[in-house]
PDB file of C-alpha atoms in Angstrom:
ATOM      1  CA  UNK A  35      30.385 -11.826  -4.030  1.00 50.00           C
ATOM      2  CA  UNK A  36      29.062 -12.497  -0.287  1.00 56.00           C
ATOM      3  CA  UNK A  37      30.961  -8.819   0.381  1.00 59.00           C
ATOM      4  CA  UNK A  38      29.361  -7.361  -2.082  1.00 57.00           C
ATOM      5  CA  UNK A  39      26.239  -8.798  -0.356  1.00 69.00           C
ATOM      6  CA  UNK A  40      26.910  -7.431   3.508  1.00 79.00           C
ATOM      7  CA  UNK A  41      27.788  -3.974   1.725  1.00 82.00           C
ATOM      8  CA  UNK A  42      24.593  -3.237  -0.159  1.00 80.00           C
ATOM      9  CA  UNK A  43      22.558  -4.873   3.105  1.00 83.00           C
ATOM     10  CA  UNK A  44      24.442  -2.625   5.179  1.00 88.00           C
ATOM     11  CA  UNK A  45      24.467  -0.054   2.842  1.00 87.00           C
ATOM     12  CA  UNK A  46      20.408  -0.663   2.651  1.00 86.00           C
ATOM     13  CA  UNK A  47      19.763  -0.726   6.645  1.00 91.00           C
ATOM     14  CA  UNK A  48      21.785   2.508   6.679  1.00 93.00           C
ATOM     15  CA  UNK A  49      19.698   3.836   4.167  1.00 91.00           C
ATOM     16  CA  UNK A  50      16.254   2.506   5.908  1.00 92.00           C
ATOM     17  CA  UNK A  51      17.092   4.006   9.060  1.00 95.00           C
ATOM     18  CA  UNK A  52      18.093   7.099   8.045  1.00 95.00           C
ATOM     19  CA  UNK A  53      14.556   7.351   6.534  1.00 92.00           C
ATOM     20  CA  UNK A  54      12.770   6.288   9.570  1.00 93.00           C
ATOM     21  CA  UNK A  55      15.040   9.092  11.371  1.00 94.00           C
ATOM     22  CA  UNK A  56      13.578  11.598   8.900  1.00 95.00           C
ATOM     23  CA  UNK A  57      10.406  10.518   8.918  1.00 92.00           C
ATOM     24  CA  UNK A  58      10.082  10.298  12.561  1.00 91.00           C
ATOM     25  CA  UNK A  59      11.274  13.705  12.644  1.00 91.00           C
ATOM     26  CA  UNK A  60       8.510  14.856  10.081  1.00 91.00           C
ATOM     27  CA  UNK A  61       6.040  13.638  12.160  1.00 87.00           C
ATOM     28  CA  UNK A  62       6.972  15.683  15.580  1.00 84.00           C
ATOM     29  CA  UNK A  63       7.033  18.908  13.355  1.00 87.00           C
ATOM     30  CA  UNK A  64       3.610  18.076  12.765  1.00 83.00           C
ATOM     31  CA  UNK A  65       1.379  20.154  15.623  1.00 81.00           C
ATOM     32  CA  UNK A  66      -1.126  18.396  17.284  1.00 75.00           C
ATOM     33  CA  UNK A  67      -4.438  18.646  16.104  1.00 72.00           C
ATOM     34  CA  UNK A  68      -7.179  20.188  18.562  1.00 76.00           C
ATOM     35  CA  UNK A  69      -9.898  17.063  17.317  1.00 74.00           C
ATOM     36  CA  UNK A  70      -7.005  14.023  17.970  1.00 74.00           C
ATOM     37  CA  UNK A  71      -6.994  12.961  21.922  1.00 78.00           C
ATOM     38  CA  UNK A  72      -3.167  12.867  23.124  1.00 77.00           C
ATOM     39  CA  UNK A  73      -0.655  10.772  22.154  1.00 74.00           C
ATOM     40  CA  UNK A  74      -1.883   9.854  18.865  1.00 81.00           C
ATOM     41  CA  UNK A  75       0.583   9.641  15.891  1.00 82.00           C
ATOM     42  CA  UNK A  76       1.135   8.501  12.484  1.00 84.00           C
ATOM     43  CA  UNK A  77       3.975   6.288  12.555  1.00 87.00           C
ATOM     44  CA  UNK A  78       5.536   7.080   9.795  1.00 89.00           C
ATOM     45  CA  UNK A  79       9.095   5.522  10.680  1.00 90.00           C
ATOM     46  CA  UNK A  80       6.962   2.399  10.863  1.00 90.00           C
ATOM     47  CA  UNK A  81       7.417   2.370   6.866  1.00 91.00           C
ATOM     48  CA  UNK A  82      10.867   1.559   6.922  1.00 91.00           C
ATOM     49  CA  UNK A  83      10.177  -0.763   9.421  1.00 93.00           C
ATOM     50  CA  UNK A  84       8.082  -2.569   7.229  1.00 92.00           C
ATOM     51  CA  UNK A  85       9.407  -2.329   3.789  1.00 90.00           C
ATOM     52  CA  UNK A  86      12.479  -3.884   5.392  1.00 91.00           C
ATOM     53  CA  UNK A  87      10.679  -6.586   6.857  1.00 91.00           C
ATOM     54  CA  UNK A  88       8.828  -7.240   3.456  1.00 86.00           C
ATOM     55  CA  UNK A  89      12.198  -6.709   1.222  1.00 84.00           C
ATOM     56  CA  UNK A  90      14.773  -7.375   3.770  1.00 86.00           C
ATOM     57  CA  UNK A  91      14.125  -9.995   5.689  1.00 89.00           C
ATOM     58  CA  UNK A  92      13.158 -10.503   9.098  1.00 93.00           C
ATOM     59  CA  UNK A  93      16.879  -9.921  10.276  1.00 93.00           C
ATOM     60  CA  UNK A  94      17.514  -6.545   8.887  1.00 93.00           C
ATOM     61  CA  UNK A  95      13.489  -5.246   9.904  1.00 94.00           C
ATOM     62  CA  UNK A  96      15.228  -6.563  13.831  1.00 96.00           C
ATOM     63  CA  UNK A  97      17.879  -4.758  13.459  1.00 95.00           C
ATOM     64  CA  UNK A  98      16.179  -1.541  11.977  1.00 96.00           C
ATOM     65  CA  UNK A  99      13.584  -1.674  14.869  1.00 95.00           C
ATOM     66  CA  UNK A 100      16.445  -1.626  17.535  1.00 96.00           C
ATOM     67  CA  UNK A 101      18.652   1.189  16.173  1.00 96.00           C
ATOM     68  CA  UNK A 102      15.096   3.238  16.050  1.00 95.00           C
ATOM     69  CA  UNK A 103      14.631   2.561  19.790  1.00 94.00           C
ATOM     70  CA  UNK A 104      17.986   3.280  20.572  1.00 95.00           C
ATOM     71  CA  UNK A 105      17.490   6.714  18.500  1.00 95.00           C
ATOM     72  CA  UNK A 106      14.403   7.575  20.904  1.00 93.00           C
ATOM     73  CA  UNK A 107      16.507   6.564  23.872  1.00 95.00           C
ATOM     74  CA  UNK A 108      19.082   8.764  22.694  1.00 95.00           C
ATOM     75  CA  UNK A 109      16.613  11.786  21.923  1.00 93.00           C
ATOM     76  CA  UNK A 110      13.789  10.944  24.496  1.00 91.00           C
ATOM     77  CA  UNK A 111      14.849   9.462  27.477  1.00 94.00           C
ATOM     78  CA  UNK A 112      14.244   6.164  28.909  1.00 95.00           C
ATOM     79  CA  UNK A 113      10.392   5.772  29.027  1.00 94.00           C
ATOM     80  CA  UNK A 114       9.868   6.717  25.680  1.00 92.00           C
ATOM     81  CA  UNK A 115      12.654   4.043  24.685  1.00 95.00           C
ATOM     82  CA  UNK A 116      10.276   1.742  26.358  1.00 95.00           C
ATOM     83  CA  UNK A 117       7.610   2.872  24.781  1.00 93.00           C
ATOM     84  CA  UNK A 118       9.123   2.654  21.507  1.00 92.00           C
ATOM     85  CA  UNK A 119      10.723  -1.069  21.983  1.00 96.00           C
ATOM     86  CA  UNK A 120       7.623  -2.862  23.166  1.00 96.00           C
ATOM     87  CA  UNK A 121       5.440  -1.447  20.924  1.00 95.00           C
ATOM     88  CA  UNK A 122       8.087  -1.948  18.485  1.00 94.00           C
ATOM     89  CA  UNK A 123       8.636  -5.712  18.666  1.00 96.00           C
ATOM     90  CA  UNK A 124       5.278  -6.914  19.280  1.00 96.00           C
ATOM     91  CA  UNK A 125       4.037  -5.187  16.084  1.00 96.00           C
ATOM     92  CA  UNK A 126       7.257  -6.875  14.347  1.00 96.00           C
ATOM     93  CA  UNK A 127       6.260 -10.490  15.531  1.00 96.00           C
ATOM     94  CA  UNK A 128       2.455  -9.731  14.627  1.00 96.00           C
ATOM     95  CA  UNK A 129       3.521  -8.633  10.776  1.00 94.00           C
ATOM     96  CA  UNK A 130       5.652 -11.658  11.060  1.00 94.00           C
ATOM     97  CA  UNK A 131       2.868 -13.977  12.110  1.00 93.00           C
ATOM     98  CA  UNK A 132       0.559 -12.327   9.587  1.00 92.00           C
ATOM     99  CA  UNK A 133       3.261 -12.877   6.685  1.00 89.00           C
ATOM    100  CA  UNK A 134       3.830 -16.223   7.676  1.00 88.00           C
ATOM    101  CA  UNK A 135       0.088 -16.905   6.830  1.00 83.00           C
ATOM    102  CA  UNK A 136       1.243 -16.952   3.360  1.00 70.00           C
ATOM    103  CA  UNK A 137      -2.435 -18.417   2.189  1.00 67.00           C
ATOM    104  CA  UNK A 138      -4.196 -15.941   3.045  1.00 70.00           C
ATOM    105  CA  UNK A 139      -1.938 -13.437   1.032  1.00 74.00           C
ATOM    106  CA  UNK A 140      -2.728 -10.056   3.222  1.00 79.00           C
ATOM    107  CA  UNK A 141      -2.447  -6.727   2.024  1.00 85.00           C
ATOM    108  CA  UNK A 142       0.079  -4.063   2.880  1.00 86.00           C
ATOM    109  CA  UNK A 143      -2.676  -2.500   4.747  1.00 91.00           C
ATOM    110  CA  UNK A 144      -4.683  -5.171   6.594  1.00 92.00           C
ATOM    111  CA  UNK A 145      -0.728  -5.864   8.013  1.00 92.00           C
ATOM    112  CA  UNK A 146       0.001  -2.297   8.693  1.00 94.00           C
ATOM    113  CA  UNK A 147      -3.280  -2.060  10.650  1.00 95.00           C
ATOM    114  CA  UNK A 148      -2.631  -4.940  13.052  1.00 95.00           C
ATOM    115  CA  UNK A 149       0.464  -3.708  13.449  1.00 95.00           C
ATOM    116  CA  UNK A 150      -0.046  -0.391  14.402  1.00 95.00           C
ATOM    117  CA  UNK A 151      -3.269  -1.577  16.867  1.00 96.00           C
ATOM    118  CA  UNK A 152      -0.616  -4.027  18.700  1.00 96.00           C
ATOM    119  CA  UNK A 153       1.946  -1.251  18.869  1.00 95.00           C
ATOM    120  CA  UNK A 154      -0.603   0.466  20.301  1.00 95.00           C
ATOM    121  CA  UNK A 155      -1.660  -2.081  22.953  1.00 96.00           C
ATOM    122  CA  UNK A 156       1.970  -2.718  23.752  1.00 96.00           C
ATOM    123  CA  UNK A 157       2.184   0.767  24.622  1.00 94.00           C
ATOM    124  CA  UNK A 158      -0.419   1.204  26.967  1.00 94.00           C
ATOM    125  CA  UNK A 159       0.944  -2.153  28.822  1.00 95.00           C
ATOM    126  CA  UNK A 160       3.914  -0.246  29.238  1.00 95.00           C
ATOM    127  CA  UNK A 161       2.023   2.828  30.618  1.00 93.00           C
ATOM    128  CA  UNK A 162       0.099   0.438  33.042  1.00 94.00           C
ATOM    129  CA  UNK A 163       3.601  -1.281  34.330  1.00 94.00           C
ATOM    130  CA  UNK A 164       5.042   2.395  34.620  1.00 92.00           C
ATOM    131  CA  UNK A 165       2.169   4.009  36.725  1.00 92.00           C
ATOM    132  CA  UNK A 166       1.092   0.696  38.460  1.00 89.00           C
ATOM    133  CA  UNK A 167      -2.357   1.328  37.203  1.00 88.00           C
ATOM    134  CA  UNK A 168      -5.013  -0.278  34.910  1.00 88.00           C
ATOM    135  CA  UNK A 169      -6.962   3.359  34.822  1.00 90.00           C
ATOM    136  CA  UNK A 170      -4.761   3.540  31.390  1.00 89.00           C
ATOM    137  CA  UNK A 171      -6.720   0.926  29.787  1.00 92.00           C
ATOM    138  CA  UNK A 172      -9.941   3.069  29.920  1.00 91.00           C
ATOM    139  CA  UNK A 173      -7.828   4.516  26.675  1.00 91.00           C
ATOM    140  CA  UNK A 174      -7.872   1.364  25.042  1.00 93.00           C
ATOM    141  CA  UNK A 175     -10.893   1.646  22.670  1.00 93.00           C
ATOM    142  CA  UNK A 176      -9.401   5.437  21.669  1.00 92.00           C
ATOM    143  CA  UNK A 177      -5.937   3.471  20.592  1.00 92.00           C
ATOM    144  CA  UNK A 178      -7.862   0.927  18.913  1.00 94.00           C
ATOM    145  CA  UNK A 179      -9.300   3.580  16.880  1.00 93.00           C
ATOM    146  CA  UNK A 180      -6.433   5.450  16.560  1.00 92.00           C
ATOM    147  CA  UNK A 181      -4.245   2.296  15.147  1.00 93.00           C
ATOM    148  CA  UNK A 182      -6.759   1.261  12.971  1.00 95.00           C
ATOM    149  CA  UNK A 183      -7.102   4.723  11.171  1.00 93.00           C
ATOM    150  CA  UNK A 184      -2.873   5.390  11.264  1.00 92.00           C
ATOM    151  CA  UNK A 185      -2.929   1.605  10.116  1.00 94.00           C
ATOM    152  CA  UNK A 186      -4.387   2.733   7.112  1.00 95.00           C
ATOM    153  CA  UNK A 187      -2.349   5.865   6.249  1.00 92.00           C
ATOM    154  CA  UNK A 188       0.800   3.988   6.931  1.00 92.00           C
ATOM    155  CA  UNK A 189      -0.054   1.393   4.799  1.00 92.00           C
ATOM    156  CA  UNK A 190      -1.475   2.862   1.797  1.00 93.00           C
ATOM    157  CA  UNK A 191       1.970   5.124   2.346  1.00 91.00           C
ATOM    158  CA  UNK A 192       3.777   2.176   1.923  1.00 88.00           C
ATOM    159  CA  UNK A 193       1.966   1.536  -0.959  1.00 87.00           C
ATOM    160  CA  UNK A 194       2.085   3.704  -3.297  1.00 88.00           C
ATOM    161  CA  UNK A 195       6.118   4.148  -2.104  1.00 84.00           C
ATOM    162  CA  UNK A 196       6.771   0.758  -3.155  1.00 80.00           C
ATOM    163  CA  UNK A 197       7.203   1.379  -7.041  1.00 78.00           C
ATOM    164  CA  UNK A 198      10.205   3.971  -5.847  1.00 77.00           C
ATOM    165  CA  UNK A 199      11.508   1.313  -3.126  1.00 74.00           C
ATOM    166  CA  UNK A 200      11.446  -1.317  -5.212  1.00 71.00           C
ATOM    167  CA  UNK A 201      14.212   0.087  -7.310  1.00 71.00           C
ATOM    168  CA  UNK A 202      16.541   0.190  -4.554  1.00 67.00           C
ATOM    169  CA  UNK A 203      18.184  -3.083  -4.560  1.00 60.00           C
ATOM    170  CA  UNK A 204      19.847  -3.895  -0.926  1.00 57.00           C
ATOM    171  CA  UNK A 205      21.281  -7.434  -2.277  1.00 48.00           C
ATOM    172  CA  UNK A 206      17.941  -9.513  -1.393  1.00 48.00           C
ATOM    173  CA  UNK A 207      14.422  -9.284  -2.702  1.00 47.00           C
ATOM    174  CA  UNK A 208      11.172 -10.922  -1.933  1.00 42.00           C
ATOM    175  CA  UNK A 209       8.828 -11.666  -5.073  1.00 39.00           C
ATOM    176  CA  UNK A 210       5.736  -9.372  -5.192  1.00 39.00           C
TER     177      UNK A 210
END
């Protein structure tokens, strides 16, 4: 039976990042709008990411968030991997923090939101390490913005994706 187990979990991570592959490819077909300032993006992958985390556990969500990094090292070079990673795992240990605050019972969205605000702040501590700068941080309040509003798409994404995801059982399952 355990087998059975580590094949649909594998079977599921496969699955999951395969989907954040696509996804992440959707997005960078998507041209830049003329109103957004640079740099801003969606984050769709970031669904995976977190539907894992919520349905997964916080092992597989790890694991998912490397291989993704790994993928932009592979396709993007180096800084973008560091990009990717930092904002990657301090959004993953703030949805962890916020999930652990089981009494307060947040919503999909309020967690996607810090998440993608962190990612963002991650980021731009990478940007500051890389250019030995703080002038990035003037860009702070426009990433702010920017997480919050993604924040919200992502999550009400993952929302209304969850009756479809749910079906899809990878072996373990968290109650609603």
């Amino acid at each position: 039976m355990r087998q059975k187990t580590n094949v649909y979990r594998l079977t599921g991570l496969a699955l999951l990042f395969a989907l954040s592959v696509i996804l992440m490819l959707l997005e960078n077909m998507i041209p830049p709008l003329p109103a957004l300032p640079p740099g801003i993006k969606l984050g769709l992958s970031n669904i995976a990411v977190m539907y894992c985390l919520f349905y997964m556990g916080k092992e597989n969500a790890f694991i998912l968030l490397v291989l993704k990094s790994l993928f932009v090292f592979l396709t993007r070079g180096m800084i973008a991997f560091c990009m990717s990673f930092a904002g990657g795992i301090c959004s993953f240990f703030i949805m962890i923090l916020l999930i652990s605050l089981k009494k307060q019972n947040l919503s999909f969205i309020i967690i996607s939101v810090c998440a993608a605000v962190t990612h963002n702040m991650a980021q731009l501590l990478v940007s500051a390490v890389i250019l030995s700068g703080t002038a990035v941080f003037y860009y702070a309040p426009v990433l702010a913005v920017s997480g919050i509003l993604m924040g919200i798409v992502t999550g009400v994404l993952l929302r209304v994706m969850m009756p479809v995801m749910r079906r899809l059982d990878f072996g373990r399952r968290i109650p609603k």
